[in-house]
Amino acid sequence: MMISLGIDFGTSGARAVAIDATGKTLAEAKHIFTGAELATTPAQWQTGLFCLLEQLPLELRQKIEAIAIDGTSSTVLLCDATGNPIVTPLLYNDDRGIAVMETLRAIAPPHHVAIGATSSLAKLLWWQKACRGAQLCAPTETYFLHQADWLGFLLHGQLGVSDYHNALKLGYDVERLCYPDWLLKLPALPNLPQVLTPGAPVGEVTAEVRSRFGLPQGCVVRAGTTDSIAAFLASGANSPGEAVTSLGSTLVLKLLSQTRVEDARFGIYSHRLGDLWLTGGASNTGGAVLRHFFTDAELETLSGQIDPNYESPLDYYPLLKAGDRFPINDPHLPPRLEPRPENPVEFLHGLLESMARIETRGYQLLQQLGATPLRCIYTAGGGAKNAVWSQIRARHLCVPVAQSAHAEAAYGTALLAQMSC
């Protein structure tokens, strides 16, 4: 029996899903990061990865033929030649790249996806500026990796391999499948990863990993993807006009389109997905804002008291700090959370309503710029469980809104590993 394993690293924890050749889920595992600082350290990522493997039954591990890993987009780190991290990673939402935006605009083509304060390339340029050409960024000594790249390295041992989903915001050309000349001409570049098609074989797990976890001879690690694309793959969406909204810590929109849409002015970019394009963007609004004000129990109780057919008059732009990426790409955009009513039900209603407006504005913008017209939306992430929020969103979006076929992004990553077997 062929078993494929998908591993998903999100902002709050890591999950694994093992499936058979028919797509049936055979086992699941999860590891929650506790404490704000723990999800930021490679040591904790490694602990999470190994804990997930250890949780799976040994009998199942012995039959795993393929593994793929997804990570948060534009979470990056620098490593030495042995794969040891030499700086604290910069996470997906780290916007210190604001300091190098002038340089970024000067070197990248107009409206390029890499032109953004949180892009992988912005973080690389920030590191270059911070180390001023010191040993930290010496090309022969340093490797630039994404989170999924480094986690894959822990299993297959081949340093410096990525996929073109993770590499998009580094500046990789996903149409020509190469790094562009304008990027390669930059001085003092670290070793950039070799970029493969998501799901392509990278290599077998190392003898040490195979022995430690009871994996079989020939178990292959495949090039991964980002967490939001993994969520899309898990949803069941597969036709142009179908979309997935991931309601996690952030709000991520993905619309499957026959045409490529990309415009950094609005934080819009397109991932290659076979012969189609997965176009969309990510907003900093979402579940992290809700959890800042309410516990999970409060969210459930208060949501039940909201009439989803009634439109809240409160007009917010819910952010925890200044700055958003999409549909308004402005690192200085201020949060708007006033006026705040005394009734928590009214406040929550206003937040959910305002997030639905942001989502609707995002999909409208994608279509205005040439994406395939929206036909239906699948919902992934923790917010998908909130039926009232779904009804509010459907009222604004005016298309069918349904839960994804599979809730876990790790299921989509398992499909990615399986599709290439």
PDB file of N, CA and C in Angstrom, residues 96-138:
ATOM      1  N   ARG A  96      10.519  44.496   8.030  1.00  0.00           N
ATOM      2  CA  ARG A  96      11.695  45.372   8.112  1.00  0.00           C
ATOM      3  C   ARG A  96      12.265  45.675   6.723  1.00  0.00           C
ATOM      4  N   GLY A  97      11.784  44.952   5.713  1.00  0.00           N
ATOM      5  CA  GLY A  97      12.186  45.237   4.344  1.00  0.00           C
ATOM      6  C   GLY A  97      11.770  46.618   3.868  1.00  0.00           C
ATOM      7  N   ILE A  98      10.925  47.302   4.645  1.00  0.00           N
ATOM      8  CA  ILE A  98      10.575  48.685   4.321  1.00  0.00           C
ATOM      9  C   ILE A  98      11.837  49.521   4.132  1.00  0.00           C
ATOM     10  N   ALA A  99      12.878  49.189   4.885  1.00  0.00           N
ATOM     11  CA  ALA A  99      14.113  49.971   4.851  1.00  0.00           C
ATOM     12  C   ALA A  99      14.864  49.846   3.533  1.00  0.00           C
ATOM     13  N   VAL A 100      14.549  48.834   2.722  1.00  0.00           N
ATOM     14  CA  VAL A 100      15.266  48.638   1.459  1.00  0.00           C
ATOM     15  C   VAL A 100      14.342  48.749   0.247  1.00  0.00           C
ATOM     16  N   MET A 101      13.160  49.321   0.449  1.00  0.00           N
ATOM     17  CA  MET A 101      12.202  49.404  -0.652  1.00  0.00           C
ATOM     18  C   MET A 101      12.729  50.231  -1.824  1.00  0.00           C
ATOM     19  N   GLU A 102      13.454  51.283  -1.541  1.00  0.00           N
ATOM     20  CA  GLU A 102      13.996  52.106  -2.627  1.00  0.00           C
ATOM     21  C   GLU A 102      14.961  51.297  -3.483  1.00  0.00           C
ATOM     22  N   THR A 103      15.807  50.518  -2.839  1.00  0.00           N
ATOM     23  CA  THR A 103      16.733  49.649  -3.577  1.00  0.00           C
ATOM     24  C   THR A 103      15.975  48.590  -4.356  1.00  0.00           C
ATOM     25  N   LEU A 104      14.968  48.015  -3.733  1.00  0.00           N
ATOM     26  CA  LEU A 104      14.182  46.956  -4.371  1.00  0.00           C
ATOM     27  C   LEU A 104      13.494  47.472  -5.630  1.00  0.00           C
ATOM     28  N   ARG A 105      12.908  48.646  -5.557  1.00  0.00           N
ATOM     29  CA  ARG A 105      12.232  49.219  -6.723  1.00  0.00           C
ATOM     30  C   ARG A 105      13.224  49.546  -7.838  1.00  0.00           C
ATOM     31  N   ALA A 106      14.454  49.844  -7.462  1.00  0.00           N
ATOM     32  CA  ALA A 106      15.463  50.208  -8.459  1.00  0.00           C
ATOM     33  C   ALA A 106      15.968  49.006  -9.240  1.00  0.00           C
ATOM     34  N   ILE A 107      15.947  47.827  -8.620  1.00  0.00           N
ATOM     35  CA  ILE A 107      16.529  46.652  -9.284  1.00  0.00           C
ATOM     36  C   ILE A 107      15.494  45.738  -9.927  1.00  0.00           C
ATOM     37  N   ALA A 108      14.264  45.702  -9.397  1.00  0.00           N
ATOM     38  CA  ALA A 108      13.244  44.798  -9.920  1.00  0.00           C
ATOM     39  C   ALA A 108      12.386  45.505 -10.966  1.00  0.00           C
ATOM     40  N   PRO A 109      11.817  44.757 -11.910  1.00  0.00           N
ATOM     41  CA  PRO A 109      10.915  45.366 -12.897  1.00  0.00           C
ATOM     42  C   PRO A 109       9.712  46.009 -12.218  1.00  0.00           C
ATOM     43  N   PRO A 110       9.096  46.992 -12.845  1.00  0.00           N
ATOM     44  CA  PRO A 110       7.940  47.670 -12.239  1.00  0.00           C
ATOM     45  C   PRO A 110       6.827  46.692 -11.879  1.00  0.00           C
ATOM     46  N   HIS A 111       6.241  46.873 -10.706  1.00  0.00           N
ATOM     47  CA  HIS A 111       5.098  46.098 -10.229  1.00  0.00           C
ATOM     48  C   HIS A 111       5.417  44.616 -10.024  1.00  0.00           C
ATOM     49  N   HIS A 112       6.695  44.262  -9.913  1.00  0.00           N
ATOM     50  CA  HIS A 112       7.070  42.859  -9.714  1.00  0.00           C
ATOM     51  C   HIS A 112       6.606  42.368  -8.354  1.00  0.00           C
ATOM     52  N   VAL A 113       6.272  41.080  -8.271  1.00  0.00           N
ATOM     53  CA  VAL A 113       5.756  40.495  -7.038  1.00  0.00           C
ATOM     54  C   VAL A 113       6.749  40.605  -5.883  1.00  0.00           C
ATOM     55  N   ALA A 114       8.035  40.665  -6.187  1.00  0.00           N
ATOM     56  CA  ALA A 114       9.047  40.744  -5.127  1.00  0.00           C
ATOM     57  C   ALA A 114       9.137  42.130  -4.509  1.00  0.00           C
ATOM     58  N   ILE A 115       8.459  43.112  -5.109  1.00  0.00           N
ATOM     59  CA  ILE A 115       8.484  44.468  -4.558  1.00  0.00           C
ATOM     60  C   ILE A 115       7.451  44.562  -3.445  1.00  0.00           C
ATOM     61  N   GLY A 116       7.880  44.250  -2.262  1.00  0.00           N
ATOM     62  CA  GLY A 116       7.006  44.288  -1.100  1.00  0.00           C
ATOM     63  C   GLY A 116       7.851  44.215   0.154  1.00  0.00           C
ATOM     64  N   ALA A 117       7.417  44.883   1.197  1.00  0.00           N
ATOM     65  CA  ALA A 117       8.213  44.962   2.427  1.00  0.00           C
ATOM     66  C   ALA A 117       8.422  43.604   3.074  1.00  0.00           C
ATOM     67  N   THR A 118       7.525  42.635   2.807  1.00  0.00           N
ATOM     68  CA  THR A 118       7.638  41.318   3.445  1.00  0.00           C
ATOM     69  C   THR A 118       8.113  40.234   2.475  1.00  0.00           C
ATOM     70  N   SER A 119       8.487  40.589   1.257  1.00  0.00           N
ATOM     71  CA  SER A 119       8.910  39.573   0.291  1.00  0.00           C
ATOM     72  C   SER A 119      10.231  38.928   0.703  1.00  0.00           C
ATOM     73  N   SER A 120      10.484  37.757   0.163  1.00  0.00           N
ATOM     74  CA  SER A 120      11.752  37.069   0.451  1.00  0.00           C
ATOM     75  C   SER A 120      12.935  37.911  -0.007  1.00  0.00           C
ATOM     76  N   LEU A 121      12.805  38.551  -1.169  1.00  0.00           N
ATOM     77  CA  LEU A 121      13.910  39.353  -1.684  1.00  0.00           C
ATOM     78  C   LEU A 121      14.161  40.579  -0.820  1.00  0.00           C
ATOM     79  N   ALA A 122      13.096  41.196  -0.323  1.00  0.00           N
ATOM     80  CA  ALA A 122      13.276  42.345   0.571  1.00  0.00           C
ATOM     81  C   ALA A 122      14.052  41.940   1.817  1.00  0.00           C
ATOM     82  N   LYS A 123      13.768  40.751   2.332  1.00  0.00           N
ATOM     83  CA  LYS A 123      14.468  40.274   3.522  1.00  0.00           C
ATOM     84  C   LYS A 123      15.933  39.968   3.217  1.00  0.00           C
ATOM     85  N   LEU A 124      16.197  39.436   2.024  1.00  0.00           N
ATOM     86  CA  LEU A 124      17.582  39.185   1.628  1.00  0.00           C
ATOM     87  C   LEU A 124      18.349  40.499   1.520  1.00  0.00           C
ATOM     88  N   LEU A 125      17.747  41.498   0.891  1.00  0.00           N
ATOM     89  CA  LEU A 125      18.413  42.794   0.764  1.00  0.00           C
ATOM     90  C   LEU A 125      18.626  43.437   2.131  1.00  0.00           C
ATOM     91  N   TRP A 126      17.667  43.247   3.038  1.00  0.00           N
ATOM     92  CA  TRP A 126      17.830  43.805   4.381  1.00  0.00           C
ATOM     93  C   TRP A 126      19.014  43.149   5.076  1.00  0.00           C
ATOM     94  N   TRP A 127      19.134  41.820   4.924  1.00  0.00           N
ATOM     95  CA  TRP A 127      20.286  41.134   5.520  1.00  0.00           C
ATOM     96  C   TRP A 127      21.591  41.645   4.930  1.00  0.00           C
ATOM     97  N   GLN A 128      21.611  41.826   3.609  1.00  0.00           N
ATOM     98  CA  GLN A 128      22.826  42.335   2.980  1.00  0.00           C
ATOM     99  C   GLN A 128      23.213  43.702   3.541  1.00  0.00           C
ATOM    100  N   LYS A 129      22.208  44.546   3.722  1.00  0.00           N
ATOM    101  CA  LYS A 129      22.476  45.873   4.269  1.00  0.00           C
ATOM    102  C   LYS A 129      22.933  45.784   5.712  1.00  0.00           C
ATOM    103  N   ALA A 130      22.337  44.882   6.469  1.00  0.00           N
ATOM    104  CA  ALA A 130      22.675  44.753   7.887  1.00  0.00           C
ATOM    105  C   ALA A 130      24.082  44.228   8.085  1.00  0.00           C
ATOM    106  N   CYS A 131      24.521  43.321   7.207  1.00  0.00           N
ATOM    107  CA  CYS A 131      25.850  42.728   7.417  1.00  0.00           C
ATOM    108  C   CYS A 131      26.930  43.437   6.623  1.00  0.00           C
ATOM    109  N   ARG A 132      26.507  44.339   5.711  1.00  0.00           N
ATOM    110  CA  ARG A 132      27.465  45.163   4.977  1.00  0.00           C
ATOM    111  C   ARG A 132      28.567  44.342   4.312  1.00  0.00           C
ATOM    112  N   GLY A 133      28.181  43.221   3.678  1.00  0.00           N
ATOM    113  CA  GLY A 133      29.148  42.430   2.932  1.00  0.00           C
ATOM    114  C   GLY A 133      30.080  41.605   3.780  1.00  0.00           C
ATOM    115  N   ALA A 134      29.772  41.461   5.044  1.00  0.00           N
ATOM    116  CA  ALA A 134      30.636  40.667   5.926  1.00  0.00           C
ATOM    117  C   ALA A 134      30.478  39.185   5.627  1.00  0.00           C
ATOM    118  N   GLN A 135      31.145  38.367   6.407  1.00  0.00           N
ATOM    119  CA  GLN A 135      31.124  36.914   6.207  1.00  0.00           C
ATOM    120  C   GLN A 135      29.705  36.350   6.184  1.00  0.00           C
ATOM    121  N   LEU A 136      28.794  37.039   6.848  1.00  0.00           N
ATOM    122  CA  LEU A 136      27.416  36.583   6.934  1.00  0.00           C
ATOM    123  C   LEU A 136      26.815  36.333   5.564  1.00  0.00           C
ATOM    124  N   CYS A 137      27.157  37.165   4.583  1.00  0.00           N
ATOM    125  CA  CYS A 137      26.566  37.051   3.256  1.00  0.00           C
ATOM    126  C   CYS A 137      27.585  36.649   2.196  1.00  0.00           C
ATOM    127  N   ALA A 138      28.721  36.090   2.594  1.00  0.00           N
ATOM    128  CA  ALA A 138      29.704  35.650   1.613  1.00  0.00           C
ATOM    129  C   ALA A 138      29.114  34.523   0.773  1.00  0.00           C
TER     130      ALA A 138
END
